[in-house]
Amino acid sequence: MTGRIVEWGIFAALVAAGVGVAIFGSGYYAQTLFTATMLILLAVGWNVISGFTGYVSFGQVSFFGLGAYVAALVMIHLAAPWYVAAPVAALAGIAVALPLGLIMLRLNGIFFALGMFGLARIMEIIASSLGITGGPMGTTVPVAQSVNQCALVMVLVAAAALIGSYRLMRSRLGLRLMAIRDDAVAAEASGVNTWTIKVVAFCISAGIAAIGGSLYVWNVGYLDPSSAFTGTIELQTILIVLTGGIGTVWGPLIGGIVIAALSTALWARFPMEEQIVLGALIMFIAVVMPGGLMSAVSRLGWLKRAPIWGPPVDPTTLPPAATDEATSGPAAARREPVLSCRGLGIRFGGVVAVKDVDVTAYPAEMLAIIGPNGAGKSTLFNLISSFALPSTGDVSFAGRKVSGLPAHALARSGIARTFQTSRLFPLLTVWETVLLAASSLHASRAEGVAATTRILAEVGLLEHWAEFPDTLSPGRQRLLEIARALALKPRVLLLDEAMAGMSAHEIARVHAALRHAMAQGTAIIAIEHVLPAIAPLARRVQVLDFGQTIAEGIPRQVLSNPTVIEAYMGADYEEPAHGAA
Ligand code: ADP
Ligand code: MG
């Protein structure tokens, strides 16, 4: 708490100092301040898409230049003041980013980065060839009354952007952005529409850059394509974020101050070497301090990111939650399947991973799927949960065909899953991991927090709420993944070898949580390599081998089935020990 007060005290002091220099400083100081805060603003914008969301862009200057041109046109042709031109520029940035993001953010990270690089070049060529913008010669623009006025506006705008970025990082949107950055597949499985969320982040980031461009052109009173789309601004923006700490709220501010001080000092004494030093600095930071100055600061325990929608009180001091709210459950008598898959199949090149498999799951009971390694079990889960598109067959869920729906939509409508190899978010806490999934379901903050608290208590992780996954034991990591899936209140829960590597105590925890979920009507499909881990819970077993169902039935029957024994033991296996099941 005191940390937060110090944090905001320093911030307020910096803003006050900036305002003081902007009002009373000489033209030189005001101009230096303007440039530094403009770069901080651009850095905040770049950090939203490239830091929080993890999509590194080499073309942020596209929106800077676009904003500059739109603002110039508005100020010239509509004789509008800067405070009209800047919002119009922001809207233009968003309007261009929206369709562009819808296309580009389908791409892989590296192709997105390259695509953005190309975009900046295209924008520069367009600006050179359009008569309305003065072509390659550029155009003069109504300029601000004084540099001091520009600096004052820029300080306040940059401060607002930093506050906005802080609030973003504590919001549901911020949580989703970080989840996408950490593991987009796991984010989808938690019900996050990753594509839409990325596009939203891209639009915010573009809008901020465009405002930077609009104030830039108002400051210099002149605009030409090569200064609007210059690589220097791009480079400085990225350098600031890397120096300060990518993906952190205060990184752009700290980096901005350090780089501004450095380049001012260099420029005064060694104007020719400035670029060389800055270039060398990027390399140095990349090698020695990938987390930027913020990583050193947070190692001292300062400026830690605040937990998102943290628990109202320290949950470890709470009395144990009474989890059993009337374990009546929906009418278990009706045996209507909640999930039914018919003829599912998929091939990868020459490999037929799954072939003509039917799966039926009933409410409030567990189906175990077993089979040797490579039998196609995990692939079958990918088909059911829409992480892979079946080449044959279809999936019906709650009486509705769901094949082809996006994975996040299925997760929200009630098919939750875990992954064979844990997919947790390295930089999200236990609390935030479960909250992410819970808030896919609950619109209200209070409900999301309540659900998260309840589920963490149920799996016994509440006291670890503030920890990061890498500090948890492997068994607890598994529990966390199960908790995340349970937070989606699934009607069908798919567990892929969820109990592998767990202690007996942890398995007991999971069994209790699964029994509880089944009592509420959840159908569970559990893959295990070997049956004992789930045999006590499973009502039916289905055995896969070479992508096909080779046996199904009640556990005891299936385990004594000769075909099953052969699949597990190999064809030359002799007499099995009967009655061992
Ligand atoms: P299990 O979970 O039963 O051990 P998997 O479903 O992981 O088996 O794999 C089934 C088969 O499909 C294996 O032969 C595997 O190599 C293949 N396979 C799975 N995913 C892919 C993929 N994305 N591309 C190519 N082959 C794959
Ligand atoms: Mg598998």
PDB file of C-alpha atoms in Angstrom, residues 170-414:
ATOM      1  CA  ARG A 170      -5.538  -3.738 -13.933  1.00  0.00           C
ATOM      2  CA  SER A 171      -8.581  -4.388 -16.083  1.00  0.00           C
ATOM      3  CA  ARG A 172     -10.085  -7.505 -17.567  1.00  0.00           C
ATOM      4  CA  LEU A 173      -8.819  -6.389 -20.978  1.00  0.00           C
ATOM      5  CA  GLY A 174      -5.279  -6.080 -19.616  1.00  0.00           C
ATOM      6  CA  LEU A 175      -5.526  -9.550 -18.103  1.00  0.00           C
ATOM      7  CA  ARG A 176      -6.566 -10.953 -21.466  1.00  0.00           C
ATOM      8  CA  LEU A 177      -3.771  -9.148 -23.297  1.00  0.00           C
ATOM      9  CA  MET A 178      -1.165 -10.618 -20.953  1.00  0.00           C
ATOM     10  CA  ALA A 179      -2.710 -14.073 -21.244  1.00  0.00           C
ATOM     11  CA  ILE A 180      -2.451 -13.852 -25.037  1.00  0.00           C
ATOM     12  CA  ARG A 181       1.163 -12.761 -24.756  1.00  0.00           C
ATOM     13  CA  ASP A 182       1.974 -15.661 -22.443  1.00  0.00           C
ATOM     14  CA  ASP A 183       0.099 -18.421 -24.290  1.00  0.00           C
ATOM     15  CA  ALA A 184      -2.520 -17.676 -26.920  1.00  0.00           C
ATOM     16  CA  VAL A 185      -3.725 -21.285 -27.079  1.00  0.00           C
ATOM     17  CA  ALA A 186      -4.310 -21.438 -23.341  1.00  0.00           C
ATOM     18  CA  ALA A 187      -6.047 -18.063 -23.532  1.00  0.00           C
ATOM     19  CA  GLU A 188      -8.472 -19.455 -26.136  1.00  0.00           C
ATOM     20  CA  ALA A 189      -9.069 -22.443 -23.884  1.00  0.00           C
ATOM     21  CA  SER A 190      -9.932 -19.977 -21.111  1.00  0.00           C
ATOM     22  CA  GLY A 191     -12.660 -18.464 -23.260  1.00  0.00           C
ATOM     23  CA  VAL A 192     -10.696 -15.480 -24.572  1.00  0.00           C
ATOM     24  CA  ASN A 193     -11.477 -14.404 -28.120  1.00  0.00           C
ATOM     25  CA  THR A 194      -7.807 -13.824 -28.831  1.00  0.00           C
ATOM     26  CA  TRP A 195      -8.248 -12.389 -32.301  1.00  0.00           C
ATOM     27  CA  THR A 196     -10.732  -9.697 -31.279  1.00  0.00           C
ATOM     28  CA  ILE A 197      -8.751  -8.772 -28.185  1.00  0.00           C
ATOM     29  CA  LYS A 198      -5.560  -8.401 -30.225  1.00  0.00           C
ATOM     30  CA  VAL A 199      -7.362  -6.144 -32.684  1.00  0.00           C
ATOM     31  CA  VAL A 200      -8.662  -3.993 -29.814  1.00  0.00           C
ATOM     32  CA  ALA A 201      -5.119  -3.631 -28.438  1.00  0.00           C
ATOM     33  CA  PHE A 202      -3.838  -2.778 -31.904  1.00  0.00           C
ATOM     34  CA  CYS A 203      -6.482  -0.061 -32.320  1.00  0.00           C
ATOM     35  CA  ILE A 204      -5.676   1.480 -28.922  1.00  0.00           C
ATOM     36  CA  SER A 205      -2.004   1.465 -29.767  1.00  0.00           C
ATOM     37  CA  ALA A 206      -2.619   3.029 -33.188  1.00  0.00           C
ATOM     38  CA  GLY A 207      -4.847   5.731 -31.708  1.00  0.00           C
ATOM     39  CA  ILE A 208      -2.133   6.730 -29.238  1.00  0.00           C
ATOM     40  CA  ALA A 209       0.527   6.884 -31.960  1.00  0.00           C
ATOM     41  CA  ALA A 210      -1.748   9.004 -34.144  1.00  0.00           C
ATOM     42  CA  ILE A 211      -2.255  11.517 -31.329  1.00  0.00           C
ATOM     43  CA  GLY A 212       1.537  11.703 -31.027  1.00  0.00           C
ATOM     44  CA  GLY A 213       1.777  12.464 -34.747  1.00  0.00           C
ATOM     45  CA  SER A 214      -0.922  15.125 -34.614  1.00  0.00           C
ATOM     46  CA  LEU A 215       0.826  17.012 -31.804  1.00  0.00           C
ATOM     47  CA  TYR A 216       4.162  16.616 -33.548  1.00  0.00           C
ATOM     48  CA  VAL A 217       2.966  18.356 -36.680  1.00  0.00           C
ATOM     49  CA  TRP A 218       1.353  21.092 -34.585  1.00  0.00           C
ATOM     50  CA  ASN A 219       4.717  21.600 -32.908  1.00  0.00           C
ATOM     51  CA  VAL A 220       6.909  21.784 -36.028  1.00  0.00           C
ATOM     52  CA  GLY A 221       4.426  23.448 -38.381  1.00  0.00           C
ATOM     53  CA  TYR A 222       5.721  21.519 -41.329  1.00  0.00           C
ATOM     54  CA  LEU A 223       5.230  18.011 -42.682  1.00  0.00           C
ATOM     55  CA  ASP A 224       6.830  15.876 -45.352  1.00  0.00           C
ATOM     56  CA  PRO A 225       6.722  12.099 -45.935  1.00  0.00           C
ATOM     57  CA  SER A 226      10.252  11.311 -44.838  1.00  0.00           C
ATOM     58  CA  SER A 227       9.926  13.048 -41.468  1.00  0.00           C
ATOM     59  CA  ALA A 228       6.426  11.661 -40.809  1.00  0.00           C
ATOM     60  CA  PHE A 229       7.422   8.056 -41.425  1.00  0.00           C
ATOM     61  CA  THR A 230      11.018   8.185 -40.269  1.00  0.00           C
ATOM     62  CA  GLY A 231      12.660   5.048 -38.969  1.00  0.00           C
ATOM     63  CA  THR A 232      14.425   7.092 -36.300  1.00  0.00           C
ATOM     64  CA  ILE A 233      11.207   7.630 -34.380  1.00  0.00           C
ATOM     65  CA  GLU A 234      10.384   3.939 -34.687  1.00  0.00           C
ATOM     66  CA  LEU A 235      13.794   2.994 -33.381  1.00  0.00           C
ATOM     67  CA  GLN A 236      13.706   5.453 -30.502  1.00  0.00           C
ATOM     68  CA  THR A 237      10.249   4.280 -29.471  1.00  0.00           C
ATOM     69  CA  ILE A 238      11.362   0.661 -29.349  1.00  0.00           C
ATOM     70  CA  LEU A 239      14.603   1.560 -27.582  1.00  0.00           C
ATOM     71  CA  ILE A 240      12.735   3.455 -24.869  1.00  0.00           C
ATOM     72  CA  VAL A 241      10.432   0.538 -24.140  1.00  0.00           C
ATOM     73  CA  LEU A 242      13.277  -1.971 -24.142  1.00  0.00           C
ATOM     74  CA  THR A 243      15.386   0.206 -21.855  1.00  0.00           C
ATOM     75  CA  GLY A 244      12.562   0.810 -19.417  1.00  0.00           C
ATOM     76  CA  GLY A 245      11.085  -2.664 -19.494  1.00  0.00           C
ATOM     77  CA  ILE A 246       8.795  -4.133 -22.143  1.00  0.00           C
ATOM     78  CA  GLY A 247       5.299  -5.079 -21.045  1.00  0.00           C
ATOM     79  CA  THR A 248       5.426  -2.982 -17.876  1.00  0.00           C
ATOM     80  CA  VAL A 249       3.422   0.145 -17.118  1.00  0.00           C
ATOM     81  CA  TRP A 250       6.321   2.337 -16.013  1.00  0.00           C
ATOM     82  CA  GLY A 251       8.867   1.020 -18.519  1.00  0.00           C
ATOM     83  CA  PRO A 252       8.048   3.674 -21.154  1.00  0.00           C
ATOM     84  CA  LEU A 253       8.364   6.461 -18.577  1.00  0.00           C
ATOM     85  CA  ILE A 254      11.648   5.263 -17.078  1.00  0.00           C
ATOM     86  CA  GLY A 255      13.092   4.432 -20.498  1.00  0.00           C
ATOM     87  CA  GLY A 256      11.914   7.775 -21.875  1.00  0.00           C
ATOM     88  CA  ILE A 257      13.648   9.736 -19.144  1.00  0.00           C
ATOM     89  CA  VAL A 258      16.896   7.748 -19.405  1.00  0.00           C
ATOM     90  CA  ILE A 259      17.053   7.893 -23.194  1.00  0.00           C
ATOM     91  CA  ALA A 260      16.125  11.582 -23.313  1.00  0.00           C
ATOM     92  CA  ALA A 261      18.867  12.433 -20.809  1.00  0.00           C
ATOM     93  CA  LEU A 262      21.342  10.277 -22.685  1.00  0.00           C
ATOM     94  CA  SER A 263      20.618  11.594 -26.148  1.00  0.00           C
ATOM     95  CA  THR A 264      20.540  15.210 -24.965  1.00  0.00           C
ATOM     96  CA  ALA A 265      23.975  14.761 -23.393  1.00  0.00           C
ATOM     97  CA  LEU A 266      25.309  12.938 -26.438  1.00  0.00           C
ATOM     98  CA  TRP A 267      23.831  15.370 -28.889  1.00  0.00           C
ATOM     99  CA  ALA A 268      25.461  18.314 -27.150  1.00  0.00           C
ATOM    100  CA  ARG A 269      28.935  16.771 -27.096  1.00  0.00           C
ATOM    101  CA  PHE A 270      29.089  14.093 -29.785  1.00  0.00           C
ATOM    102  CA  PRO A 271      26.360  14.844 -32.316  1.00  0.00           C
ATOM    103  CA  MET A 272      27.838  12.457 -34.896  1.00  0.00           C
ATOM    104  CA  GLU A 273      28.085   9.475 -32.583  1.00  0.00           C
ATOM    105  CA  GLU A 274      24.578   9.632 -31.103  1.00  0.00           C
ATOM    106  CA  GLN A 275      23.090   7.021 -33.443  1.00  0.00           C
ATOM    107  CA  ILE A 276      26.010   4.677 -32.899  1.00  0.00           C
ATOM    108  CA  VAL A 277      25.674   4.858 -29.132  1.00  0.00           C
ATOM    109  CA  LEU A 278      21.906   4.338 -29.228  1.00  0.00           C
ATOM    110  CA  GLY A 279      22.332   1.374 -31.581  1.00  0.00           C
ATOM    111  CA  ALA A 280      24.946  -0.145 -29.308  1.00  0.00           C
ATOM    112  CA  LEU A 281      22.626   0.429 -26.366  1.00  0.00           C
ATOM    113  CA  ILE A 282      19.860  -1.661 -27.976  1.00  0.00           C
ATOM    114  CA  MET A 283      22.296  -4.531 -28.403  1.00  0.00           C
ATOM    115  CA  PHE A 284      23.603  -4.161 -24.877  1.00  0.00           C
ATOM    116  CA  ILE A 285      20.121  -4.218 -23.339  1.00  0.00           C
ATOM    117  CA  ALA A 286      19.011  -7.142 -25.466  1.00  0.00           C
ATOM    118  CA  VAL A 287      21.937  -9.215 -24.249  1.00  0.00           C
ATOM    119  CA  VAL A 288      22.470  -8.081 -20.662  1.00  0.00           C
ATOM    120  CA  MET A 289      19.089  -6.907 -19.433  1.00  0.00           C
ATOM    121  CA  PRO A 290      16.214  -8.243 -21.543  1.00  0.00           C
ATOM    122  CA  GLY A 291      13.701  -7.075 -18.934  1.00  0.00           C
ATOM    123  CA  GLY A 292      15.006  -3.499 -19.033  1.00  0.00           C
ATOM    124  CA  LEU A 293      15.519  -1.270 -15.998  1.00  0.00           C
ATOM    125  CA  MET A 294      12.169  -2.382 -14.599  1.00  0.00           C
ATOM    126  CA  SER A 295      13.516  -5.890 -14.106  1.00  0.00           C
ATOM    127  CA  ALA A 296      16.227  -4.482 -11.836  1.00  0.00           C
ATOM    128  CA  VAL A 297      13.693  -2.289 -10.042  1.00  0.00           C
ATOM    129  CA  SER A 298      11.271  -5.133  -9.457  1.00  0.00           C
ATOM    130  CA  ARG A 299      14.067  -7.332  -8.170  1.00  0.00           C
ATOM    131  CA  LEU A 300      14.294  -4.795  -5.352  1.00  0.00           C
ATOM    132  CA  GLY A 301      10.589  -5.338  -4.776  1.00  0.00           C
ATOM    133  CA  TRP A 302       9.540  -1.935  -6.104  1.00  0.00           C
ATOM    134  CA  LEU A 303       6.932  -1.041  -8.687  1.00  0.00           C
ATOM    135  CA  LYS A 304       5.470  -4.537  -8.669  1.00  0.00           C
ATOM    136  CA  ARG A 305       2.464  -4.971 -10.911  1.00  0.00           C
ATOM    137  CA  ALA A 306      -0.699  -4.778  -8.830  1.00  0.00           C
ATOM    138  CA  PRO A 307      -2.792  -7.959  -8.819  1.00  0.00           C
ATOM    139  CA  ILE A 308      -5.770  -7.711 -11.153  1.00  0.00           C
ATOM    140  CA  TRP A 309      -9.061  -7.554  -9.268  1.00  0.00           C
ATOM    141  CA  GLY A 310      -7.166  -8.960  -6.312  1.00  0.00           C
ATOM    142  CA  PRO A 311      -9.126 -10.682  -3.574  1.00  0.00           C
ATOM    143  CA  PRO A 312     -10.946  -8.186  -1.337  1.00  0.00           C
ATOM    144  CA  VAL A 313      -8.992  -9.396   1.705  1.00  0.00           C
ATOM    145  CA  ASP A 314      -5.924 -11.573   1.933  1.00  0.00           C
ATOM    146  CA  PRO A 315      -7.599 -14.917   1.200  1.00  0.00           C
ATOM    147  CA  THR A 316      -5.180 -16.864   3.384  1.00  0.00           C
ATOM    148  CA  THR A 317      -6.808 -15.254   6.413  1.00  0.00           C
ATOM    149  CA  LEU A 318     -10.297 -16.322   5.335  1.00  0.00           C
ATOM    150  CA  PRO A 319     -12.034 -19.198   7.090  1.00  0.00           C
ATOM    151  CA  PRO A 320     -12.185 -22.245   4.801  1.00  0.00           C
ATOM    152  CA  ALA A 321     -14.883 -21.643   2.201  1.00  0.00           C
ATOM    153  CA  ALA A 322     -18.052 -23.664   2.518  1.00  0.00           C
ATOM    154  CA  THR A 323     -17.998 -25.025  -0.999  1.00  0.00           C
ATOM    155  CA  ASP A 324     -20.975 -27.325  -0.924  1.00  0.00           C
ATOM    156  CA  GLU A 325     -23.853 -25.081  -1.844  1.00  0.00           C
ATOM    157  CA  ALA A 326     -26.714 -27.613  -1.929  1.00  0.00           C
ATOM    158  CA  THR A 327     -25.212 -30.535  -3.810  1.00  0.00           C
ATOM    159  CA  SER A 328     -28.554 -31.299  -5.346  1.00  0.00           C
ATOM    160  CA  GLY A 329     -27.344 -31.151  -8.937  1.00  0.00           C
ATOM    161  CA  PRO A 330     -29.579 -31.281 -11.976  1.00  0.00           C
ATOM    162  CA  ALA A 331     -31.807 -34.297 -12.403  1.00  0.00           C
ATOM    163  CA  ALA A 332     -29.356 -37.123 -12.895  1.00  0.00           C
ATOM    164  CA  ALA A 333     -32.073 -39.520 -13.926  1.00  0.00           C
ATOM    165  CA  ARG A 334     -32.433 -38.278 -17.505  1.00  0.00           C
ATOM    166  CA  ARG A 335     -29.741 -39.987 -19.572  1.00  0.00           C
ATOM    167  CA  GLU A 336     -29.524 -37.600 -22.473  1.00  0.00           C
ATOM    168  CA  PRO A 337     -25.965 -37.250 -23.732  1.00  0.00           C
ATOM    169  CA  VAL A 338     -24.572 -33.744 -23.364  1.00  0.00           C
ATOM    170  CA  LEU A 339     -21.861 -34.418 -25.927  1.00  0.00           C
ATOM    171  CA  SER A 340     -21.980 -36.754 -28.845  1.00  0.00           C
ATOM    172  CA  CYS A 341     -19.359 -37.073 -31.533  1.00  0.00           C
ATOM    173  CA  ARG A 342     -19.958 -39.138 -34.639  1.00  0.00           C
ATOM    174  CA  GLY A 343     -17.353 -40.522 -36.997  1.00  0.00           C
ATOM    175  CA  LEU A 344     -14.597 -38.092 -35.991  1.00  0.00           C
ATOM    176  CA  GLY A 345     -11.452 -38.356 -38.064  1.00  0.00           C
ATOM    177  CA  ILE A 346      -8.359 -36.381 -38.958  1.00  0.00           C
ATOM    178  CA  ARG A 347      -5.201 -37.104 -40.874  1.00  0.00           C
ATOM    179  CA  PHE A 348      -1.842 -35.329 -40.809  1.00  0.00           C
ATOM    180  CA  GLY A 349      -0.207 -35.980 -44.161  1.00  0.00           C
ATOM    181  CA  GLY A 350       0.077 -39.737 -44.341  1.00  0.00           C
ATOM    182  CA  VAL A 351      -0.737 -40.314 -40.664  1.00  0.00           C
ATOM    183  CA  VAL A 352      -4.342 -41.064 -39.814  1.00  0.00           C
ATOM    184  CA  ALA A 353      -4.299 -39.842 -36.219  1.00  0.00           C
ATOM    185  CA  VAL A 354      -8.000 -40.388 -35.503  1.00  0.00           C
ATOM    186  CA  LYS A 355     -10.354 -42.473 -37.610  1.00  0.00           C
ATOM    187  CA  ASP A 356     -14.113 -42.806 -37.339  1.00  0.00           C
ATOM    188  CA  VAL A 357     -14.324 -42.376 -33.567  1.00  0.00           C
ATOM    189  CA  ASP A 358     -17.625 -41.930 -31.734  1.00  0.00           C
ATOM    190  CA  VAL A 359     -17.644 -40.396 -28.262  1.00  0.00           C
ATOM    191  CA  THR A 360     -20.685 -39.935 -26.072  1.00  0.00           C
ATOM    192  CA  ALA A 361     -20.652 -38.214 -22.701  1.00  0.00           C
ATOM    193  CA  TYR A 362     -23.495 -38.094 -20.210  1.00  0.00           C
ATOM    194  CA  PRO A 363     -24.095 -35.478 -17.536  1.00  0.00           C
ATOM    195  CA  ALA A 364     -22.748 -36.168 -14.073  1.00  0.00           C
ATOM    196  CA  GLU A 365     -20.532 -39.062 -15.023  1.00  0.00           C
ATOM    197  CA  MET A 366     -16.998 -39.730 -16.175  1.00  0.00           C
ATOM    198  CA  LEU A 367     -15.861 -41.402 -19.351  1.00  0.00           C
ATOM    199  CA  ALA A 368     -12.241 -42.522 -19.276  1.00  0.00           C
ATOM    200  CA  ILE A 369     -10.300 -42.700 -22.522  1.00  0.00           C
ATOM    201  CA  ILE A 370      -7.214 -44.841 -22.391  1.00  0.00           C
ATOM    202  CA  GLY A 371      -4.782 -46.162 -24.946  1.00  0.00           C
ATOM    203  CA  PRO A 372      -1.093 -46.514 -25.681  1.00  0.00           C
ATOM    204  CA  ASN A 373       1.085 -43.523 -26.579  1.00  0.00           C
ATOM    205  CA  GLY A 374       0.302 -42.129 -30.001  1.00  0.00           C
ATOM    206  CA  ALA A 375      -3.158 -43.724 -30.047  1.00  0.00           C
ATOM    207  CA  GLY A 376      -4.740 -40.384 -30.951  1.00  0.00           C
ATOM    208  CA  LYS A 377      -6.226 -39.476 -27.564  1.00  0.00           C
ATOM    209  CA  SER A 378      -4.937 -35.906 -27.394  1.00  0.00           C
ATOM    210  CA  THR A 379      -5.793 -35.342 -31.037  1.00  0.00           C
ATOM    211  CA  LEU A 380      -9.335 -36.494 -30.309  1.00  0.00           C
ATOM    212  CA  PHE A 381      -9.561 -33.814 -27.581  1.00  0.00           C
ATOM    213  CA  ASN A 382      -8.337 -31.201 -30.034  1.00  0.00           C
ATOM    214  CA  LEU A 383     -11.139 -32.180 -32.392  1.00  0.00           C
ATOM    215  CA  ILE A 384     -13.785 -32.079 -29.666  1.00  0.00           C
ATOM    216  CA  SER A 385     -12.634 -28.730 -28.293  1.00  0.00           C
ATOM    217  CA  SER A 386     -12.225 -27.149 -31.736  1.00  0.00           C
ATOM    218  CA  PHE A 387      -8.462 -26.719 -31.525  1.00  0.00           C
ATOM    219  CA  ALA A 388      -8.286 -28.805 -34.698  1.00  0.00           C
ATOM    220  CA  LEU A 389     -10.835 -29.127 -37.476  1.00  0.00           C
ATOM    221  CA  PRO A 390     -11.998 -32.721 -38.100  1.00  0.00           C
ATOM    222  CA  SER A 391     -11.739 -33.920 -41.687  1.00  0.00           C
ATOM    223  CA  THR A 392     -14.712 -36.208 -41.092  1.00  0.00           C
ATOM    224  CA  GLY A 393     -17.549 -36.403 -38.618  1.00  0.00           C
ATOM    225  CA  ASP A 394     -19.064 -33.840 -36.324  1.00  0.00           C
ATOM    226  CA  VAL A 395     -19.506 -32.842 -32.699  1.00  0.00           C
ATOM    227  CA  SER A 396     -22.884 -32.159 -31.098  1.00  0.00           C
ATOM    228  CA  PHE A 397     -22.941 -30.393 -27.776  1.00  0.00           C
ATOM    229  CA  ALA A 398     -26.147 -29.882 -25.809  1.00  0.00           C
ATOM    230  CA  GLY A 399     -28.133 -30.842 -28.877  1.00  0.00           C
ATOM    231  CA  ARG A 400     -26.377 -28.399 -31.203  1.00  0.00           C
ATOM    232  CA  LYS A 401     -23.748 -28.980 -33.892  1.00  0.00           C
ATOM    233  CA  VAL A 402     -20.621 -27.161 -32.776  1.00  0.00           C
ATOM    234  CA  SER A 403     -18.004 -28.323 -35.284  1.00  0.00           C
ATOM    235  CA  GLY A 404     -16.165 -25.345 -36.693  1.00  0.00           C
ATOM    236  CA  LEU A 405     -17.012 -22.966 -33.840  1.00  0.00           C
ATOM    237  CA  PRO A 406     -13.961 -21.120 -32.504  1.00  0.00           C
ATOM    238  CA  ALA A 407     -12.333 -22.750 -29.490  1.00  0.00           C
ATOM    239  CA  HIS A 408     -12.988 -19.794 -27.187  1.00  0.00           C
ATOM    240  CA  ALA A 409     -16.689 -19.859 -28.025  1.00  0.00           C
ATOM    241  CA  LEU A 410     -16.861 -23.530 -27.095  1.00  0.00           C
ATOM    242  CA  ALA A 411     -14.961 -22.856 -23.889  1.00  0.00           C
ATOM    243  CA  ARG A 412     -17.482 -20.183 -22.956  1.00  0.00           C
ATOM    244  CA  SER A 413     -20.477 -22.295 -23.852  1.00  0.00           C
ATOM    245  CA  GLY A 414     -19.297 -25.138 -21.648  1.00  0.00           C
TER     246      GLY A 414
END
